[in-house]
Amino acid sequence: MEKVFSNARIVLENDILHGSVQVRDGLITDISEGVSQTGEDLEGDYLLPGLVELHTDHLETHFSPRAGLKWNAIAAIQAHDTQVAGSGITTVLDCLRMGSGEEGGFARGEMRELANSIETAGREGRLRAEHLLHLRCEVSTSDVVEQFSDFEGDPAVRLVSLMDHAPGQRQFQTMDQYIFYYKIKRGLSDEAFDAFVKRRLEASERYAAPHRDALASHCAEAGIALASHDDATLDHVDESIGHGVRLAEFPTSIAAAEASHKAGLAVLMGAPNVVRGQSHSGNIAASDLARLGVLDVLSSDYVPFSLLHAPFLLADQIETVSLANAIAMVSAMPARTIGLDDRGRIATGLRADLVRVHRESGVPVCRAVWRQGKRVA
């Protein structure tokens, strides 16, 4: 089946072309300058490559909308998928949490069951976007490797991140941040909080290094892309390089971000950080890294639509970042980082994952989304 999209501002990886795109059998077959006399008139709207999301915790909020409550898995996935696709995301890596601790998490088997439900929903044609998996591994928990083993050999697993949220390091370099997250928000007394911190530090000291090594070794053997998380120091970056990390998620210092980028790691920051103008946890601003030329990938993290909104803001606010450059941060670069070479760009021979966007100023409007040439939103 053939389609032509005409009179569009086509956002290529390094340029914007006013022209037309031809699609046949789910693939892009031609890109031409000028207005075609046939096909669908996009009225000068932007035509973007389908967005590629590497890190979103959004599914968890549908699966467990209240503490201790679990929603019907298929219904939760469909609700999540609807919002994702409506934000222009055609490929999403759903984050599943590995490792349960006293501050939260899921019991052994729950994440495997959720992954099975994602697979079932896709097989039954319920989903608009393509859903793959990102395993977020809390290396300082005792059962992280055990939970991870439930996913060995699963082809949907495309990314694994190594995290340690113990106090006084990485995301929580100061105790002020940790106190807000784990004492004030949870209403802990001084004594309960002190005991909690002690247990977390002891667990990190005991488990983090051996679990980090074991998981990195497995990913290297299985060919799964590996991400670091919240690297703060040059030592953290060196450790990540030694483990074969490809993606530096949410570095918490400019020095770590610059060192990661220089070493060839793709540096990822949150699109909500761009929209808000700051980190929600008080760390570095993503826009500062963009100005320094060391921001490579954006993720929606906890707000799916931010992945479409943030690139336009970066292009508006930073002279050295063009709109084509900013869109590449949510399409070409994330796809390339995890080896999805068949998507992420508007180029002949690639998948016709496309997004029509109208934007004069302010918040962009997602008017239509196609995955492999089929309208999905």
Short mmCIF file of C-alpha atoms in Angstrom, two decimals:
data_model
loop_
_atom_site.label_atom_id
_atom_site.label_comp_id
_atom_site.label_asym_id
_atom_site.label_seq_id
_atom_site.Cartn_x
_atom_site.Cartn_y
_atom_site.Cartn_z
CA MET A 1 0.00 0.00 0.00
CA GLU A 2 1.34 3.44 -0.93
CA LYS A 3 0.90 6.81 0.80
CA VAL A 4 2.30 10.24 0.04
CA PHE A 5 2.60 13.02 2.61
CA SER A 6 2.95 16.37 0.85
CA ASN A 7 3.56 20.01 1.77
CA ALA A 8 5.41 19.13 4.97
CA ARG A 9 8.38 20.55 6.81
CA ILE A 10 10.28 17.27 6.91
CA VAL A 11 12.66 17.08 9.87
CA LEU A 12 15.73 15.15 8.76
CA GLU A 13 18.58 14.31 11.12
CA ASN A 14 20.56 17.44 10.27
CA ASP A 15 18.17 19.61 8.24
CA ILE A 16 14.56 20.55 7.56
CA LEU A 17 13.23 20.09 4.03
CA HIS A 18 9.95 21.45 2.65
CA GLY A 19 8.67 18.62 0.56
CA SER A 20 7.00 15.21 0.35
CA VAL A 21 7.53 11.71 1.70
CA GLN A 22 6.40 8.55 -0.06
CA VAL A 23 5.63 5.39 1.92
CA ARG A 24 5.09 1.90 0.56
CA ASP A 25 4.49 -1.31 2.56
CA GLY A 26 5.49 0.33 5.83
CA LEU A 27 8.80 1.75 4.58
CA ILE A 28 9.91 5.18 3.41
CA THR A 29 10.56 4.88 -0.33
CA ASP A 30 11.16 8.47 -1.43
CA ILE A 31 11.83 11.95 -0.05
CA SER A 32 11.55 14.85 -2.44
CA GLU A 33 11.71 18.63 -2.27
CA GLY A 34 8.67 20.65 -3.26
CA VAL A 35 4.93 20.06 -3.04
CA SER A 36 3.52 16.90 -4.60
CA GLN A 37 0.32 17.13 -6.61
CA THR A 38 -0.95 13.92 -5.01
CA GLY A 39 -1.20 12.56 -1.49
CA GLU A 40 -2.19 14.00 1.88
CA ASP A 41 -1.57 17.72 2.27
CA LEU A 42 0.07 18.33 5.66
CA GLU A 43 -0.51 22.08 5.28
CA GLY A 44 3.06 23.02 6.15
CA ASP A 45 3.10 21.09 9.43
CA TYR A 46 6.27 19.39 10.64
CA LEU A 47 6.76 15.74 9.76
CA LEU A 48 9.02 14.14 12.36
CA PRO A 49 10.43 10.64 12.67
CA GLY A 50 8.57 8.61 15.27
CA LEU A 51 10.01 9.34 18.71
CA VAL A 52 12.06 6.65 20.45
CA GLU A 53 11.70 6.51 24.24
CA LEU A 54 14.46 4.76 26.22
CA HIS A 55 13.48 5.49 29.83
CA THR A 56 9.93 5.90 31.07
CA ASP A 57 8.54 4.93 34.47
CA HIS A 58 5.07 5.92 33.28
CA LEU A 59 3.69 2.37 33.05
CA GLU A 60 4.20 1.90 36.81
CA THR A 61 1.76 4.74 37.57
CA HIS A 62 -0.96 2.89 35.64
CA PHE A 63 -0.12 -0.57 36.97
CA SER A 64 0.11 0.64 40.58
CA PRO A 65 -1.89 3.90 40.73
CA ARG A 66 -2.00 3.86 44.55
CA ALA A 67 0.32 2.36 47.15
CA GLY A 68 -0.44 -1.33 47.56
CA LEU A 69 -2.95 -1.36 44.67
CA LYS A 70 -2.38 -3.25 41.41
CA TRP A 71 -4.51 -2.50 38.36
CA ASN A 72 -5.50 -4.96 35.64
CA ALA A 73 -2.24 -5.32 33.69
CA ILE A 74 -3.70 -5.26 30.17
CA ALA A 75 -5.85 -2.24 30.99
CA ALA A 76 -2.85 -0.45 32.54
CA ILE A 77 -0.70 -1.15 29.48
CA GLN A 78 -3.38 0.09 27.09
CA ALA A 79 -3.82 3.32 29.06
CA HIS A 80 -0.07 3.88 29.07
CA ASP A 81 0.20 3.05 25.37
CA THR A 82 -2.55 5.49 24.41
CA GLN A 83 -0.74 8.38 26.09
CA VAL A 84 2.63 7.33 24.68
CA ALA A 85 1.42 7.09 21.08
CA GLY A 86 -0.56 10.31 21.40
CA SER A 87 2.72 12.01 22.31
CA GLY A 88 4.35 10.90 19.05
CA ILE A 89 6.29 7.99 20.57
CA THR A 90 6.28 5.01 18.20
CA THR A 91 8.94 2.94 20.00
CA VAL A 92 8.99 2.79 23.79
CA LEU A 93 11.21 0.90 26.20
CA ASP A 94 9.02 0.33 29.22
CA CYS A 95 11.03 0.43 32.44
CA LEU A 96 10.58 -2.53 34.75
CA ARG A 97 12.09 -2.38 38.22
CA MET A 98 14.50 -5.12 39.27
CA GLY A 99 15.30 -5.40 42.98
CA SER A 100 12.90 -4.88 45.87
CA GLY A 101 13.75 -2.86 48.94
CA GLU A 102 11.88 -1.54 51.95
CA GLU A 103 11.29 1.80 50.22
CA GLY A 104 9.29 0.18 47.43
CA GLY A 105 9.53 -2.19 44.54
CA PHE A 106 7.71 -5.26 43.31
CA ALA A 107 7.81 -8.85 44.47
CA ARG A 108 9.61 -11.56 42.52
CA GLY A 109 7.55 -12.47 39.47
CA GLU A 110 5.40 -9.31 39.27
CA MET A 111 7.59 -7.63 36.66
CA ARG A 112 7.79 -10.87 34.66
CA GLU A 113 3.98 -11.06 34.68
CA LEU A 114 3.75 -7.43 33.56
CA ALA A 115 6.21 -8.10 30.73
CA ASN A 116 4.15 -11.12 29.70
CA SER A 117 1.08 -8.88 29.58
CA ILE A 118 2.92 -6.37 27.36
CA GLU A 119 3.79 -9.20 24.99
CA THR A 120 0.18 -10.46 25.00
CA ALA A 121 -1.22 -6.97 24.36
CA GLY A 122 1.10 -6.53 21.39
CA ARG A 123 0.30 -9.94 19.97
CA GLU A 124 -3.44 -9.25 20.22
CA GLY A 125 -3.09 -5.94 18.35
CA ARG A 126 -4.03 -3.80 21.33
CA LEU A 127 -1.03 -1.44 21.17
CA ARG A 128 -0.30 1.59 19.01
CA ALA A 129 3.43 1.92 19.76
CA GLU A 130 6.02 -0.85 19.67
CA HIS A 131 6.90 -1.81 23.24
CA LEU A 132 10.33 -3.14 24.25
CA LEU A 133 11.87 -3.48 27.72
CA HIS A 134 14.35 -1.56 29.84
CA LEU A 135 15.30 -3.33 33.08
CA ARG A 136 16.18 -0.82 35.83
CA CYS A 137 18.42 -2.76 38.20
CA GLU A 138 18.84 -1.47 41.75
CA VAL A 139 22.23 -3.06 42.37
CA SER A 140 22.20 -2.41 46.13
CA THR A 141 19.23 -4.75 46.72
CA SER A 142 19.76 -8.37 47.71
CA ASP A 143 17.45 -9.89 45.09
CA VAL A 144 18.23 -7.85 41.96
CA VAL A 145 20.15 -10.62 40.17
CA GLU A 146 17.45 -13.14 41.08
CA GLN A 147 14.72 -10.92 39.62
CA PHE A 148 16.86 -10.18 36.56
CA SER A 149 17.18 -13.92 35.89
CA ASP A 150 13.44 -14.02 35.06
CA PHE A 151 14.29 -12.11 31.85
CA GLU A 152 17.28 -14.08 30.60
CA GLY A 153 16.89 -14.80 26.91
CA ASP A 154 13.93 -12.40 26.47
CA PRO A 155 14.45 -10.66 23.08
CA ALA A 156 12.32 -7.70 24.19
CA VAL A 157 15.04 -6.62 26.65
CA ARG A 158 17.05 -3.95 24.80
CA LEU A 159 18.48 -1.90 27.65
CA VAL A 160 19.63 -2.52 31.22
CA SER A 161 20.54 0.28 33.63
CA LEU A 162 22.62 -0.08 36.79
CA MET A 163 21.33 2.08 39.63
CA ASP A 164 22.26 2.66 43.26
CA HIS A 165 20.08 5.11 45.15
CA ALA A 166 21.93 4.88 48.45
CA PRO A 167 22.36 8.25 50.24
CA GLY A 168 25.36 10.51 49.84
CA GLN A 169 26.18 9.62 46.24
CA ARG A 170 24.99 9.81 42.64
CA GLN A 171 21.41 11.21 42.54
CA PHE A 172 21.48 11.96 46.26
CA GLN A 173 24.88 13.61 46.69
CA THR A 174 23.60 15.70 49.59
CA MET A 175 21.54 14.50 52.53
CA ASP A 176 19.13 17.42 52.00
CA GLN A 177 17.84 15.72 48.84
CA TYR A 178 17.65 12.34 50.54
CA ILE A 179 15.87 13.73 53.57
CA PHE A 180 13.18 15.23 51.35
CA TYR A 181 12.62 12.02 49.38
CA TYR A 182 12.84 9.45 52.15
CA LYS A 183 12.08 11.24 55.41
CA ILE A 184 9.77 14.21 54.81
CA LYS A 185 7.70 12.59 52.03
CA ARG A 186 7.33 9.37 54.05
CA GLY A 187 6.82 11.03 57.42
CA LEU A 188 9.68 9.17 59.16
CA SER A 189 10.88 10.14 62.61
CA ASP A 190 14.53 11.05 63.14
CA GLU A 191 15.24 7.64 64.63
CA ALA A 192 13.43 5.71 61.89
CA PHE A 193 15.15 7.73 59.19
CA ASP A 194 18.62 7.24 60.71
CA ALA A 195 18.03 3.49 60.87
CA PHE A 196 16.78 3.48 57.28
CA VAL A 197 19.89 5.33 56.04
CA LYS A 198 22.16 2.93 57.91
CA ARG A 199 20.48 -0.08 56.30
CA ARG A 200 20.69 1.43 52.83
CA LEU A 201 24.38 2.22 53.20
CA GLU A 202 25.14 -1.27 54.50
CA ALA A 203 23.22 -2.84 51.60
CA SER A 204 25.04 -0.70 49.06
CA GLU A 205 28.42 -1.59 50.56
CA ARG A 206 27.57 -5.30 50.51
CA TYR A 207 25.76 -5.75 47.20
CA ALA A 208 26.38 -2.89 44.76
CA ALA A 209 29.81 -3.79 43.37
CA PRO A 210 29.30 -7.55 42.87
CA HIS A 211 25.83 -7.08 41.41
CA ARG A 212 27.04 -4.32 39.08
CA ASP A 213 29.84 -6.60 37.83
CA ALA A 214 27.56 -9.61 37.37
CA LEU A 215 24.88 -7.71 35.45
CA ALA A 216 27.39 -5.91 33.24
CA SER A 217 29.03 -9.23 32.38
CA HIS A 218 25.69 -10.78 31.45
CA CYS A 219 24.74 -7.84 29.22
CA ALA A 220 28.09 -7.97 27.43
CA GLU A 221 27.61 -11.66 26.68
CA ALA A 222 23.98 -11.21 25.60
CA GLY A 223 24.62 -8.11 23.48
CA ILE A 224 22.23 -5.95 25.54
CA ALA A 225 22.91 -2.20 25.68
CA LEU A 226 23.99 -1.09 29.14
CA ALA A 227 23.32 2.22 30.86
CA SER A 228 24.86 3.84 33.89
CA HIS A 229 22.61 5.91 36.14
CA ASP A 230 23.28 9.16 38.00
CA ASP A 231 27.06 9.14 37.54
CA ALA A 232 28.43 12.04 39.57
CA THR A 233 32.22 11.71 39.54
CA LEU A 234 35.00 10.89 37.10
CA ASP A 235 35.51 7.63 38.99
CA HIS A 236 31.88 6.73 38.28
CA VAL A 237 32.44 7.44 34.59
CA ASP A 238 35.61 5.33 34.51
CA GLU A 239 33.68 2.50 36.14
CA SER A 240 30.94 2.81 33.52
CA ILE A 241 33.44 2.75 30.68
CA GLY A 242 35.02 -0.37 32.16
CA HIS A 243 31.62 -2.08 32.23
CA GLY A 244 30.98 -1.32 28.56
CA VAL A 245 28.23 1.22 29.17
CA ARG A 246 26.78 2.87 26.04
CA LEU A 247 24.34 5.28 27.68
CA ALA A 248 24.97 7.64 30.59
CA GLU A 249 21.55 8.26 32.13
CA PHE A 250 20.99 11.43 34.14
CA PRO A 251 24.58 12.35 35.10
CA THR A 252 24.40 14.57 38.17
CA SER A 253 27.43 16.76 37.51
CA ILE A 254 28.70 18.63 34.47
CA ALA A 255 32.10 16.98 34.87
CA ALA A 256 30.55 13.50 34.65
CA ALA A 257 28.44 14.48 31.65
CA GLU A 258 31.41 15.96 29.79
CA ALA A 259 33.63 12.96 30.54
CA SER A 260 30.90 10.53 29.44
CA HIS A 261 30.30 12.38 26.18
CA LYS A 262 34.04 12.62 25.46
CA ALA A 263 34.37 8.86 25.99
CA GLY A 264 31.67 8.17 23.41
CA LEU A 265 28.80 7.42 25.78
CA ALA A 266 25.48 8.94 24.79
CA VAL A 267 24.40 11.33 27.55
CA LEU A 268 20.70 11.13 28.44
CA MET A 269 18.71 13.66 30.42
CA GLY A 270 15.03 14.04 31.18
CA ALA A 271 12.74 15.99 28.88
CA PRO A 272 10.75 17.15 31.96
CA ASN A 273 14.00 18.77 33.13
CA VAL A 274 14.00 20.83 29.90
CA VAL A 275 10.32 21.75 30.18
CA ARG A 276 10.64 22.76 33.85
CA GLY A 277 14.03 24.42 33.36
CA GLN A 278 15.57 22.39 36.18
CA SER A 279 15.97 18.94 37.69
CA HIS A 280 13.18 17.80 40.03
CA SER A 281 15.86 16.46 42.40
CA GLY A 282 18.04 19.58 42.42
CA ASN A 283 20.79 18.32 40.12
CA ILE A 284 22.08 19.86 36.87
CA ALA A 285 19.80 21.34 34.20
CA ALA A 286 19.57 19.49 30.89
CA SER A 287 19.64 22.78 28.99
CA ASP A 288 23.07 23.56 30.45
CA LEU A 289 24.41 20.32 28.97
CA ALA A 290 22.80 21.20 25.63
CA ARG A 291 24.58 24.56 25.64
CA LEU A 292 27.86 22.75 26.28
CA GLY A 293 27.20 20.36 23.39
CA VAL A 294 27.19 17.24 25.57
CA LEU A 295 23.48 16.34 25.56
CA ASP A 296 22.71 13.46 23.20
CA VAL A 297 19.40 11.87 24.21
CA LEU A 298 16.23 12.96 25.97
CA SER A 299 13.74 10.68 27.73
CA SER A 300 10.24 11.49 28.91
CA ASP A 301 10.95 9.84 32.29
CA TYR A 302 7.60 10.47 34.01
CA VAL A 303 5.68 12.73 31.51
CA PRO A 304 5.29 11.15 28.04
CA PHE A 305 4.34 14.36 26.21
CA SER A 306 7.52 16.09 27.41
CA LEU A 307 9.44 14.09 24.79
CA LEU A 308 7.68 16.04 22.03
CA HIS A 309 7.60 19.37 23.88
CA ALA A 310 11.24 19.59 25.03
CA PRO A 311 13.02 19.57 21.63
CA PHE A 312 11.08 22.64 20.50
CA LEU A 313 12.03 24.45 23.71
CA LEU A 314 15.72 23.58 23.27
CA ALA A 315 15.64 24.92 19.70
CA ASP A 316 13.88 28.09 20.88
CA GLN A 317 16.22 28.78 23.76
CA ILE A 318 19.67 27.64 22.64
CA GLU A 319 21.23 29.25 19.58
CA THR A 320 23.60 26.36 18.91
CA VAL A 321 20.81 23.74 18.91
CA SER A 322 18.71 23.59 15.75
CA LEU A 323 15.29 21.97 15.70
CA ALA A 324 16.70 19.13 13.59
CA ASN A 325 19.45 18.60 16.20
CA ALA A 326 16.92 18.62 19.04
CA ILE A 327 14.54 16.19 17.31
CA ALA A 328 17.49 13.83 16.74
CA MET A 329 17.84 13.65 20.54
CA VAL A 330 14.43 11.95 20.72
CA SER A 331 14.63 9.87 17.54
CA ALA A 332 17.90 9.12 15.72
CA MET A 333 20.21 9.17 18.74
CA PRO A 334 18.21 6.92 21.10
CA ALA A 335 17.55 4.46 18.26
CA ARG A 336 21.23 4.37 17.32
CA THR A 337 22.37 4.00 20.94
CA ILE A 338 20.55 0.69 21.42
CA GLY A 339 21.08 -0.61 17.89
CA LEU A 340 17.64 0.01 16.38
CA ASP A 341 19.03 0.88 12.97
CA ASP A 342 15.72 0.53 11.10
CA ARG A 343 14.06 3.61 12.62
CA GLY A 344 14.61 7.02 14.22
CA ARG A 345 15.19 8.96 10.99
CA ILE A 346 13.22 9.98 7.93
CA ALA A 347 15.35 8.25 5.31
CA THR A 348 14.64 5.91 2.42
CA GLY A 349 14.55 2.26 3.38
CA LEU A 350 13.71 2.91 7.03
CA ARG A 351 10.44 2.25 8.82
CA ALA A 352 7.70 4.75 8.13
CA ASP A 353 7.31 5.77 11.76
CA LEU A 354 6.13 9.35 11.34
CA VAL A 355 4.57 12.14 13.41
CA ARG A 356 2.67 15.17 12.14
CA VAL A 357 3.15 18.16 14.43
CA HIS A 358 1.65 21.64 14.25
CA ARG A 359 3.47 24.35 16.09
CA GLU A 360 3.47 28.09 15.61
CA SER A 361 4.61 28.87 19.16
CA GLY A 362 4.27 27.44 22.62
CA VAL A 363 3.23 23.84 23.15
CA PRO A 364 3.28 21.73 19.95
CA VAL A 365 0.19 19.82 18.82
CA CYS A 366 0.55 16.19 17.77
CA ARG A 367 -1.94 15.88 14.89
CA ALA A 368 -1.25 12.34 13.64
CA VAL A 369 1.06 9.38 14.22
CA TRP A 370 1.91 6.52 11.87
CA ARG A 371 3.83 3.36 12.77
CA GLN A 372 5.20 1.45 9.80
CA GLY A 373 2.87 3.48 7.60
CA LYS A 374 -0.27 2.64 9.60
CA ARG A 375 -2.14 5.45 11.34
CA VAL A 376 -2.11 4.73 15.09
CA ALA A 377 -3.01 8.11 16.63
#
